Short mmCIF file of C-alpha atoms and ligand atoms in Angstrom, two decimals:
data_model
loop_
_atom_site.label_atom_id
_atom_site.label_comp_id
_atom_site.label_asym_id
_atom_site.label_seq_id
_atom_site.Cartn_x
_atom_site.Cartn_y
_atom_site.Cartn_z
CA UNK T 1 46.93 118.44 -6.26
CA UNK T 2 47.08 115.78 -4.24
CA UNK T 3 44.80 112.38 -4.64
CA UNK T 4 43.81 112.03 -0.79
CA UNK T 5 40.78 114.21 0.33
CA UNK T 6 42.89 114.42 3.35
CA UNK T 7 45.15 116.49 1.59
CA UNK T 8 43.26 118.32 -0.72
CA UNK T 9 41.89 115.90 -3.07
CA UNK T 10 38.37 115.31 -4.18
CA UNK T 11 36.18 113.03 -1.67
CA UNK T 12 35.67 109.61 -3.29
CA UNK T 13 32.41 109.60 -1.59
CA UNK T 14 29.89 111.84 -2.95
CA UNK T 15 26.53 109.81 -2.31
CA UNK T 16 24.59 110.58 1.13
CA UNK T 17 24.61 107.78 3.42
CA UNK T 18 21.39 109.19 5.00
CA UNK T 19 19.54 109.42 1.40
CA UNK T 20 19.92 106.26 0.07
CA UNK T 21 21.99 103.86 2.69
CA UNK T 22 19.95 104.70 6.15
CA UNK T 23 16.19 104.20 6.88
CA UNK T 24 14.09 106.06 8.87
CA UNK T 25 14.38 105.52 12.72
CA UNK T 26 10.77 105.13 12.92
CA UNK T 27 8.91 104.26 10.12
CA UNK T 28 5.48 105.31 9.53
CA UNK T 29 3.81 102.40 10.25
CA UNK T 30 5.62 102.23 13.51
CA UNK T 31 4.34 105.73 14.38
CA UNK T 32 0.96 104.40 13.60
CA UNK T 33 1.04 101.34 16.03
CA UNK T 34 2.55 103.66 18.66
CA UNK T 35 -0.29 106.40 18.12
CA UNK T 36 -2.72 103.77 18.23
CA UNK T 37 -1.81 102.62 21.81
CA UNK T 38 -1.92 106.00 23.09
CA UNK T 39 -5.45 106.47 21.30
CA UNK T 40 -6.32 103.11 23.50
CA UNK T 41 -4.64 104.72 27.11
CA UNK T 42 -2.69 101.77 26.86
CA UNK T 43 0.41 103.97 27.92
CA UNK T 44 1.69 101.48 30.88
CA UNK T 45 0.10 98.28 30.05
CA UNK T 46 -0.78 96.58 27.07
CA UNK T 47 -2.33 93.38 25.85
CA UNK T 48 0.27 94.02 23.42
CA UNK T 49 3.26 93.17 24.85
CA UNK T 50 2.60 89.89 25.82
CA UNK T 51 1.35 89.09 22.11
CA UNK T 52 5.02 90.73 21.15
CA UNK T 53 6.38 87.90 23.77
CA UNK T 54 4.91 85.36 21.70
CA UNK T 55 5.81 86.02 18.36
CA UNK T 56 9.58 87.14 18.97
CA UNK T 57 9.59 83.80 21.50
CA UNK T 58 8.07 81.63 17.91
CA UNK T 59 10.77 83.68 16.11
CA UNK T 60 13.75 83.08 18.58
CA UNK T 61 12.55 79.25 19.10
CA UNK T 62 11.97 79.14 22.59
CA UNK T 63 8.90 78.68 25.23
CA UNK T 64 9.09 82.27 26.73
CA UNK T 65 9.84 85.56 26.06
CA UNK T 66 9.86 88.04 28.73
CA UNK T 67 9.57 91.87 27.53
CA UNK T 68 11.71 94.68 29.92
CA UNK T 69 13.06 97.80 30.12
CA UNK T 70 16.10 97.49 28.55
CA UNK T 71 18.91 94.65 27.52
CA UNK T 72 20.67 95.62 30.95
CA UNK T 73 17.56 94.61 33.20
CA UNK T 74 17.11 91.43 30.52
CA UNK T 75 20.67 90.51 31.49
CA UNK T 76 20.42 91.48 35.60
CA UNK T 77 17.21 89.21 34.98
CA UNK T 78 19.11 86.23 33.39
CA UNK T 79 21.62 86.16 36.13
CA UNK T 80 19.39 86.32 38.90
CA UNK T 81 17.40 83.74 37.17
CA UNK T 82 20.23 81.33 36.75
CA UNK T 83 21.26 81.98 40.56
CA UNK T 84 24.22 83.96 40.92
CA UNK T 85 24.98 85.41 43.93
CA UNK T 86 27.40 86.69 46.57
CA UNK T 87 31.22 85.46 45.25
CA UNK T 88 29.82 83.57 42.30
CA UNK T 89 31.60 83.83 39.20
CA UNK T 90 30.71 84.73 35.62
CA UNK T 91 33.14 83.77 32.92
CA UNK T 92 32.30 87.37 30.73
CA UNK T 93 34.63 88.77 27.56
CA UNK T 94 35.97 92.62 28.12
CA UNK T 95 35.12 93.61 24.38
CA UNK T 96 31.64 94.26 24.92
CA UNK T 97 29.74 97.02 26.07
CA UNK T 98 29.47 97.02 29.89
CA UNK T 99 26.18 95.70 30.36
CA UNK T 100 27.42 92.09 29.62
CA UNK T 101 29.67 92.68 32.96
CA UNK T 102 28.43 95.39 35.29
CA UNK T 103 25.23 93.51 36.32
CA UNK T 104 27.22 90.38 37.56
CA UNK T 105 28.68 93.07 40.18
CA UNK T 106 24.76 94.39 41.23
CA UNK T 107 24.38 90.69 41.46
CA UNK T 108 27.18 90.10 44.15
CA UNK T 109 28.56 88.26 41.87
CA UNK T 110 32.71 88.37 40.48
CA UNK T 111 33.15 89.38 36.80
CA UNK T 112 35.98 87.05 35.34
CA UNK T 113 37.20 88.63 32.30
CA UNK T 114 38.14 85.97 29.53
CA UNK T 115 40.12 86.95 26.64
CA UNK T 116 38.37 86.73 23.43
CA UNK T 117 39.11 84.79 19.72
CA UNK T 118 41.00 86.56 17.95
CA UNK T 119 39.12 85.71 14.25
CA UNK T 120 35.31 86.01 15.66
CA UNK T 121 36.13 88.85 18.53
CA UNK T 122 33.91 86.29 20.56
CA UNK T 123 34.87 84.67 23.76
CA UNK T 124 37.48 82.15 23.56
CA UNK T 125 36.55 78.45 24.58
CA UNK T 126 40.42 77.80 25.13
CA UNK T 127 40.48 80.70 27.36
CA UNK T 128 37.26 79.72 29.53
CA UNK T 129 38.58 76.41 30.50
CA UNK T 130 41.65 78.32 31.76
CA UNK T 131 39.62 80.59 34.00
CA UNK T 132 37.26 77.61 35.68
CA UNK T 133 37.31 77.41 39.36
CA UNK T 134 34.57 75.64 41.48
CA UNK T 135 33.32 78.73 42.17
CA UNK T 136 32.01 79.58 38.32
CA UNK T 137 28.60 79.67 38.31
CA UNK T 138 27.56 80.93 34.46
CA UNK T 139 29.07 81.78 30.95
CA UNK T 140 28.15 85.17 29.89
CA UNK T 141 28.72 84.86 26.08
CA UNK T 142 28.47 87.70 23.88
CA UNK T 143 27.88 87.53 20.20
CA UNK T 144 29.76 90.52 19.14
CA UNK T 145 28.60 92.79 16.54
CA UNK T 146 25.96 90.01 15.36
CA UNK T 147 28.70 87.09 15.39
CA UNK T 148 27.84 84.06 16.91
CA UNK T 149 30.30 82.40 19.29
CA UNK T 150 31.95 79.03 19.15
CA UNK T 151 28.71 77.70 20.76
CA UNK T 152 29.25 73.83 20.03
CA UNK T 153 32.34 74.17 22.28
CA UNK T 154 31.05 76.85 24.63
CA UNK T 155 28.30 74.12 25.66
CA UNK T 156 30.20 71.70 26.14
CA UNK T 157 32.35 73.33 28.37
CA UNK T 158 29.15 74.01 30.45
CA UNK T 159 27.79 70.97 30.76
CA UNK T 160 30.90 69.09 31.57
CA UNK T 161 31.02 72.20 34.66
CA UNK T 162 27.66 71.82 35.58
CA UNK T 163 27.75 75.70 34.78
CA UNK T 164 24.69 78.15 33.33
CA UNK T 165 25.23 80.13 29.64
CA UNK T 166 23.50 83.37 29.26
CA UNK T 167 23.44 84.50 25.80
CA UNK T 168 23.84 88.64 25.37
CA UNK T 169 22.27 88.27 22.10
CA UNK T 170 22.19 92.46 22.23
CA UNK T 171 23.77 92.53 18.39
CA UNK T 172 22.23 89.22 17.43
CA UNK T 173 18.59 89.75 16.13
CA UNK T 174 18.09 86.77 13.78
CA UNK T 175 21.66 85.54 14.06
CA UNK T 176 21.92 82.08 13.93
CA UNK T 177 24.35 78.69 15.09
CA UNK T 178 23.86 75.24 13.50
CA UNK T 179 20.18 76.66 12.36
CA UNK T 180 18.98 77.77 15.46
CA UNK T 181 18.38 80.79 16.46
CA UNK T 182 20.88 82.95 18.57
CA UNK T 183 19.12 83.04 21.78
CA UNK T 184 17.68 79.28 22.08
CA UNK T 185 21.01 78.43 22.54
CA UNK T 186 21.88 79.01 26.20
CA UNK T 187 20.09 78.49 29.27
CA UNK T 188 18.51 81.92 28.91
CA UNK T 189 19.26 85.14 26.73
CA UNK T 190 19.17 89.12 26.16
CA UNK T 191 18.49 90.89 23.51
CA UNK T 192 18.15 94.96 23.71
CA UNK T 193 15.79 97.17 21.54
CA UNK T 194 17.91 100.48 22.44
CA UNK T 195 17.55 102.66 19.41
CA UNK T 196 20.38 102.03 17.92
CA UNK T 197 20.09 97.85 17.42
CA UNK T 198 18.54 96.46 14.35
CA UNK T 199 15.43 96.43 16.55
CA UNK T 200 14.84 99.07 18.19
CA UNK T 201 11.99 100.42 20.77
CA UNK T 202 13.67 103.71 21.63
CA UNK T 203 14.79 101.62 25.19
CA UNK T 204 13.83 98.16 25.76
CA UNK T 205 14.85 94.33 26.33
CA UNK T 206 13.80 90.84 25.98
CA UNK T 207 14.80 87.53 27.62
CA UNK T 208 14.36 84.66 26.23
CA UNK T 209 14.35 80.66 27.22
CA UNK T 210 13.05 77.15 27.45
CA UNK T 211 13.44 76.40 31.17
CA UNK T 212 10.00 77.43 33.18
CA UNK T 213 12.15 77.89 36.36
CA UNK T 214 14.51 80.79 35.28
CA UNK T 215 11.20 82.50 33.20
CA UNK T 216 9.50 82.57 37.06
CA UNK T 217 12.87 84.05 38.62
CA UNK T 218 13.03 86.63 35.55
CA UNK T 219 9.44 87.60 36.43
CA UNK T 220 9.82 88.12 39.76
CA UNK T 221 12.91 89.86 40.08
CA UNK T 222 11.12 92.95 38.09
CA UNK T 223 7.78 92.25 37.08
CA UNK T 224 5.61 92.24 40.26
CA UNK T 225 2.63 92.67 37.98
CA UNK T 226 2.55 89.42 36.32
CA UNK T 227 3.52 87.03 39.23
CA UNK T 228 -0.54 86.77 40.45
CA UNK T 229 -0.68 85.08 37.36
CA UNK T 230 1.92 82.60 37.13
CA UNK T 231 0.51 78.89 37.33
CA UNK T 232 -0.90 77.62 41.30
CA UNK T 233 2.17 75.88 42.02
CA UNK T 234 4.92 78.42 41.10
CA UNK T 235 7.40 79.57 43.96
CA UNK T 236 7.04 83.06 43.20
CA UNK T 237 3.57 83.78 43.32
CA UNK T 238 3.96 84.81 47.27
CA UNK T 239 6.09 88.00 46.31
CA UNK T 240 2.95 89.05 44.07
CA UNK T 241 2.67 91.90 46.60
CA UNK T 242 5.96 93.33 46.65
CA UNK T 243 7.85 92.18 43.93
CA UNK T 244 11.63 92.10 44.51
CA UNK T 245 12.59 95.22 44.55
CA UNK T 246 13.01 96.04 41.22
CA UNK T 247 10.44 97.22 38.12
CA UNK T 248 10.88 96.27 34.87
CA UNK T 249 8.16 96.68 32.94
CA UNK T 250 8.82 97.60 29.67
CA UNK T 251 7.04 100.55 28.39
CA UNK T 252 4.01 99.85 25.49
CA UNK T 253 4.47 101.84 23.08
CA UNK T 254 8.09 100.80 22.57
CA UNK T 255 7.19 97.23 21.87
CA UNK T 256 4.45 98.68 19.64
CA UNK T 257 7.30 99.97 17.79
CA UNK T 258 9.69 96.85 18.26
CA UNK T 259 6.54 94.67 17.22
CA UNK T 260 6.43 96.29 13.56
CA UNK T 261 9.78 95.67 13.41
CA UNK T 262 9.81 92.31 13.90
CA UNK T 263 7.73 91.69 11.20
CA UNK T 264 10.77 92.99 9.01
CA UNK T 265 13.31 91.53 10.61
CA UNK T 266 14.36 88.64 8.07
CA UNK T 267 13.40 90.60 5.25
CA UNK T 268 16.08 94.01 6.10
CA UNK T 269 18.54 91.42 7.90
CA UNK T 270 18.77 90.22 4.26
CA UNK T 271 19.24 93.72 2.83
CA UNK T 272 22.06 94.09 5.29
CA UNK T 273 23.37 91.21 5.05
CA UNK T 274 23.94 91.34 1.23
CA UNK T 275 25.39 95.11 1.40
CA UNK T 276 27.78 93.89 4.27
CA UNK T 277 28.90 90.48 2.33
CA UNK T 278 29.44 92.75 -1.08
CA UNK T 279 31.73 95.39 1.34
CA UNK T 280 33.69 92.49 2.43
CA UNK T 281 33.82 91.15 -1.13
CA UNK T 282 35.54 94.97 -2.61
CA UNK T 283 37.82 94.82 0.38
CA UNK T 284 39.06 91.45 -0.22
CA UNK T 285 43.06 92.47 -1.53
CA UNK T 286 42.96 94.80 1.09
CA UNK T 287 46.00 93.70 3.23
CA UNK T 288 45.98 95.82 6.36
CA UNK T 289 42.14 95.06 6.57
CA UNK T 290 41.18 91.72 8.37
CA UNK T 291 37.13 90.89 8.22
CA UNK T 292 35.30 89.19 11.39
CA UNK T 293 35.47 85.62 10.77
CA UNK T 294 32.20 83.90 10.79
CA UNK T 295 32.20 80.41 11.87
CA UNK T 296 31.31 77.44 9.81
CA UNK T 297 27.98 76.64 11.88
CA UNK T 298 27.35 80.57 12.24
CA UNK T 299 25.02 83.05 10.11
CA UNK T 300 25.86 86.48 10.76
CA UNK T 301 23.52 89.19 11.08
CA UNK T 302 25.55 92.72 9.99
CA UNK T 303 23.95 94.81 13.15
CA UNK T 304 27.42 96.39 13.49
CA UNK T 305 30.48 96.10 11.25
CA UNK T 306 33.92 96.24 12.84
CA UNK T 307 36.78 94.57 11.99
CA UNK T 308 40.80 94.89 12.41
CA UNK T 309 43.27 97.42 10.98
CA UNK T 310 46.54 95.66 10.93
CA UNK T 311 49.07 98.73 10.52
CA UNK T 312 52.19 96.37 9.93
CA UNK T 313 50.28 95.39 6.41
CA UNK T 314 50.44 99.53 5.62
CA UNK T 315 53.98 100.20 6.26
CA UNK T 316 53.28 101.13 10.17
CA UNK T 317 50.48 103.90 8.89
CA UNK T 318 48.81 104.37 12.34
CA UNK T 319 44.92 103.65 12.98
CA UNK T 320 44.51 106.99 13.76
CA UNK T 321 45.94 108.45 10.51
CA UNK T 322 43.79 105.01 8.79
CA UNK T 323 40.84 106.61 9.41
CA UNK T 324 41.39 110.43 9.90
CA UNK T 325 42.03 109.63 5.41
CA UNK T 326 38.81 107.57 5.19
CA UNK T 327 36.69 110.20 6.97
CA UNK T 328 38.16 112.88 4.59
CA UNK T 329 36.35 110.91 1.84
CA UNK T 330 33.41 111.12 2.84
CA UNK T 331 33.32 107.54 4.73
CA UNK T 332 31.36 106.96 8.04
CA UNK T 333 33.53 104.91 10.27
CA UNK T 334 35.45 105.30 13.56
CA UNK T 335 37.45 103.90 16.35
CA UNK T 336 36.01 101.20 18.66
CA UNK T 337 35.28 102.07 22.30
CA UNK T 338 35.23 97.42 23.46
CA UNK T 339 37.98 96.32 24.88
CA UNK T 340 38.71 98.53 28.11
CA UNK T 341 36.19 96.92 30.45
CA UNK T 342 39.14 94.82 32.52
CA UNK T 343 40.20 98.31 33.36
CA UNK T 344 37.33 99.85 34.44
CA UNK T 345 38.01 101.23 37.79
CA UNK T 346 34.48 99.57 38.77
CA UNK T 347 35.75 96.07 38.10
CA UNK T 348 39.47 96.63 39.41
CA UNK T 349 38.34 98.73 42.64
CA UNK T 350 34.97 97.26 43.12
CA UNK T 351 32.35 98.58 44.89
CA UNK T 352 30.88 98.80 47.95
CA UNK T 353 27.28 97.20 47.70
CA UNK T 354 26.83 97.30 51.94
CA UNK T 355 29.74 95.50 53.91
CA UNK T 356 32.22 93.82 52.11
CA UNK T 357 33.79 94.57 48.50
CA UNK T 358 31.98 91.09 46.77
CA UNK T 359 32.01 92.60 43.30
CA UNK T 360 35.95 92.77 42.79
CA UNK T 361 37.08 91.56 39.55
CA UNK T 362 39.66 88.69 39.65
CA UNK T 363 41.48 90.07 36.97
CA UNK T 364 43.45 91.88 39.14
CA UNK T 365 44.58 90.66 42.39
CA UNK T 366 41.62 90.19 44.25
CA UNK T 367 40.20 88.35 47.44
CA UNK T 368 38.33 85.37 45.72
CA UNK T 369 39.95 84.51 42.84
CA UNK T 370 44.25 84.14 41.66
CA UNK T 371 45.57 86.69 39.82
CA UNK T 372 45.16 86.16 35.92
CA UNK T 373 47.05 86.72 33.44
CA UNK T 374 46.27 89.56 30.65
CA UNK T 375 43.93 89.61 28.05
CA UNK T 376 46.36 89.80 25.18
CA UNK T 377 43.54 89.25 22.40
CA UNK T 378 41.59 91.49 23.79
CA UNK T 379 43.91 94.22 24.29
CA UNK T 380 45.37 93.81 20.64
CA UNK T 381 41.36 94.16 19.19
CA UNK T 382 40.71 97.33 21.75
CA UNK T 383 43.41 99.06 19.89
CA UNK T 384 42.67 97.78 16.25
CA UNK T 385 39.54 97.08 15.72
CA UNK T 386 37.23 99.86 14.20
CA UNK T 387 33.93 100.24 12.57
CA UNK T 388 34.28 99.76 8.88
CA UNK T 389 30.76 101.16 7.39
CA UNK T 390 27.66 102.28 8.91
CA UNK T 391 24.83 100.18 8.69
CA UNK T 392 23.72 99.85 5.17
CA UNK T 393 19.86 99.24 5.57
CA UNK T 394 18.80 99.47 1.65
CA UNK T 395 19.96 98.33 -1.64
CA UNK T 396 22.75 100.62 -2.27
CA UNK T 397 25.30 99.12 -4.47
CA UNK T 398 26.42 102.71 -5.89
CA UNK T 399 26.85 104.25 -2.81
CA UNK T 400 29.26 100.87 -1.22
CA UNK T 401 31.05 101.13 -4.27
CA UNK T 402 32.11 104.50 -3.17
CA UNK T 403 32.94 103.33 0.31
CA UNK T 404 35.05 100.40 -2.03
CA UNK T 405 37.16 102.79 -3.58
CA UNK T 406 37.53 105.77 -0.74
CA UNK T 407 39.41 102.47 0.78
CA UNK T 408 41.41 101.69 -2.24
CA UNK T 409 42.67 104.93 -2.54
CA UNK T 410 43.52 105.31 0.85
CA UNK T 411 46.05 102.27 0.68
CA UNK T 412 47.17 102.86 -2.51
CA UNK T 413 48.54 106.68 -1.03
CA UNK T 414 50.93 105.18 1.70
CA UNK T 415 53.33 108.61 1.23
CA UNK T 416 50.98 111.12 1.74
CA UNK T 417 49.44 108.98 4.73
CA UNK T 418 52.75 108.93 5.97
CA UNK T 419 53.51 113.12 5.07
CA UNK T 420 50.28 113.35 6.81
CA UNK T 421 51.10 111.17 9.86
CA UNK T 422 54.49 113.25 10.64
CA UNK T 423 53.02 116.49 10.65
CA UNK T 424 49.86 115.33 12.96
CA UNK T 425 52.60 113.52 15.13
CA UNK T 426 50.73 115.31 18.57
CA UNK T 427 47.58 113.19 17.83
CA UNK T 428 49.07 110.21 17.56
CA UNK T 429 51.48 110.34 20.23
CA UNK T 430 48.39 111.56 22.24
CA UNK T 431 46.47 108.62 21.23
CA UNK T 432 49.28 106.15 22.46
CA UNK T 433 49.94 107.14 25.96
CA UNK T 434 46.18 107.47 26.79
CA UNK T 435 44.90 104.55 25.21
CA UNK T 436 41.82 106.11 24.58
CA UNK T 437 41.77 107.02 20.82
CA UNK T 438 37.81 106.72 20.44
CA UNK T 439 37.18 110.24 20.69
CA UNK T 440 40.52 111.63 19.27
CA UNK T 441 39.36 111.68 15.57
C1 PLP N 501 26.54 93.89 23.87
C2 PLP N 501 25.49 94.66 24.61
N1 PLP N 501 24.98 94.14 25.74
C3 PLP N 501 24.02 94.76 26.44
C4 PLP N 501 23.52 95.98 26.04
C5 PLP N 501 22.53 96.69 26.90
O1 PLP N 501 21.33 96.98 26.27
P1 PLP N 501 20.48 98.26 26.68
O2 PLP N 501 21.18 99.47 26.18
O3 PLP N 501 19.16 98.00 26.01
O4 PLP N 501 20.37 98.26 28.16
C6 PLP N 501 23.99 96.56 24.85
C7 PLP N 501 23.45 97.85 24.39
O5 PLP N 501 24.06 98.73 23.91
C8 PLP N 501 25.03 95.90 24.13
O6 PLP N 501 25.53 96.43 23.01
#
């Protein structure tokens, strides 16, 4: 009998992730702070969320906080708030989720997609100076998977321009640069609470930032509600009537929840941070495996974990085959869907928002902007990088030392991964000429 699960074998994980590794989507004392809102009526507006504004605003290290409906209207918010507008562009990374990039085109504005580094899957500073034209206007800088960017030289680059940096800080919750918090960085930033971050609302967002100016813009471009009380002299007061045009109130009872959970942040960041370091730390002699490279000044949080298969290290064992093994033994992990936003028929078509075509991408040939070239980096990470390990949320050495060997004996079984590969040959041939492998496995 073979040793692979894949072919037979007994699973090397036998523990269940969703006994001992997982935690409960919404804890108990959650469901209590959400019942006791709707006990109150305070189903639409809450004293609440503006006390939730202040303590994640103490927490991030900035003067405001400004609660939403999701990370996407934080991030519409941030631009607008910063000023872009018809033809301006923002300098954003394709291996993100599209909400770092699809607002800048509701905003008029041109997505410029900048390749990313190739050791923090961040954008690359190198690559953002290549892409400046007089007509940048912002930095949209993503810290991927909880990894802070180069920020030291990301600023720089901005205030040499004269240009804005928005933070999507949508991974980032308690992630930290130099000793400041991930989201007092930039101008402004976004964090979401969609249920699946490390803090999660069910749907909800939060901007943060130190400059009064682009807190009024963020208020009035979706909170009509709150701009009768901004101070005498603000600009926006006037539009108290009408808003903008767009409502983003976020909804109560989701904050209650997020609230809770910000009380817990530090102390389950740590948890996950210690069961993602000691992952890393089993996986070390693992050639074809290459770990997210934290900078010196950065402190990770372990929101997500991804990192890159390299298939030359494993005799040319495809990614596909990789993890088709790993999920036979009992491991949760899977292909990664960043990477493919450059060709997103949205940002190579545009679209028509009224006359014109403003939102085309300039990475293809477009009115505004010079061709570009590639995205090499990128591209290269679309196709290798995967998610390692679900999210380990308690202590649970016994069950990551499972995950620690299921990888072992995956490499150390290059033959039967190989046996395997050439009579699954369909798959991965499939996988190639699409491009799209997320789904395949
Ligand atoms: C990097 C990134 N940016 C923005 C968002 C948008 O957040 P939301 O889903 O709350 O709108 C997400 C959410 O998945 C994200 O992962």
């Amino acid at each position: 009998m073979s040793d692979l699960a894949l072919r037979g074998g007994q699973k090397a994980v036998t523990i269940n992730y969703s006994e001992v590794g997982a935690r409960a989507v919404v804890s108990e004392a959650e469901i209590e702070a959400a019942v006791e809102l709707m006990r109150k009526g305070q189903i639409s507006s809450s004293p609440l969320v503006q006390d939730f504004e202040a303590k994640f605003a103490e927490y991030i290290g900035t003067k405001y906080a400004l609660a939403s409906t999701s990370g996407t209207c934080a991030i519409n918010e941030a631009l607008f708030a910063v000023g872009v507008g018809p033809g301006d562009e923002v300098l954003v990374p394709s291996y993100t989720f599209w909400a770092s990039a699809a607002p800048i085109i509701a905003a008029h504005g041109v997505p410029v997609f900048c390749d990313v580094d190739p050791d923090t899957y961040c954008i690359d500073p190198v690559d953002i100076k290549r892409r400046l034209t007089p007509r940048t206007k912002a930095i949209m800088v993503v810290h991927v998977w909880g990894n802070p960017a180069n920020m030291d030289a990301i600023l720089e680059i901005a205030r040499e321009n004269g240009i804005a940096v928005i933070e999507d800080a949508s991974h980032a919750h308690g992630s930290e640069w130099n000793g400041k918090k991930i989201g007092s960085l930039g101008d402004v930033a976004c964090f979401s609470l969609q249920g699946s971050k490390v803090m999660a609302a069910g749907e909800g967002g939060v901007l943060t930032t130190n400059n009064r100016e682009y807190y009024e813009r963020a208020i009035a471009l979706g909170h009509y509600e709150r701009l009768s009380g901004l101070p005498k002299d603000s600009k926006y007061r006037k539009y108290s009537l009408t808003g903008l045009g767009f409502k983003h109130r976020t909804h109560p009872i989701g904050i209650a929840i997020a609230s809770k959970q910000l009380d817990e942040l530090e102390e389950r960041n740590y948890i996950r941070d210690t069961n993602g370091k000691y992952l890393e730390e089993g996986l070390k002699d693992i050639d074809c495996i290459k770990i997210q490279k934290v900078l010196p000044k950065g402190k990770r949080i372990y929101s997500y974990h991804y990192t890159i298969y390299d298939e030359t290290k494993l005799q040319g064992v495809s990614l596909i085959t990789f993890l088709s093994a790993l999920k036979a033994e009992g491991v949760i992990c899977g292909k990664c869907g960043y990477g493919r936003l450059h060709e997103a028929p949205l940002f190579t078509e545009g679209v028509p928002y009224g006359k014109g075509c403003p939102g085309k991408c300039s990475h293809v040939e477009a009115p505004m902007v010079d061709k570009v070239p590639s995205l090499p980096v990128t591209e290269y990470l679309r196709d290798n990088t995967f998610m390692l390990a679900p999210r380990f949320e308690e202590p649970c050495e016994d069950l990551i030392d499972q995950y620690i060997e299921a990888y072992h004996k995956v490499v150390a079984n290059i033959d039967e991964l190989k046996e395997y590969e050439n009579e699954n040959k369909d798959a991965k041939v499939s996988t190639t000429e699409t491009g799209r492998s997320i789904n395949l496995i």
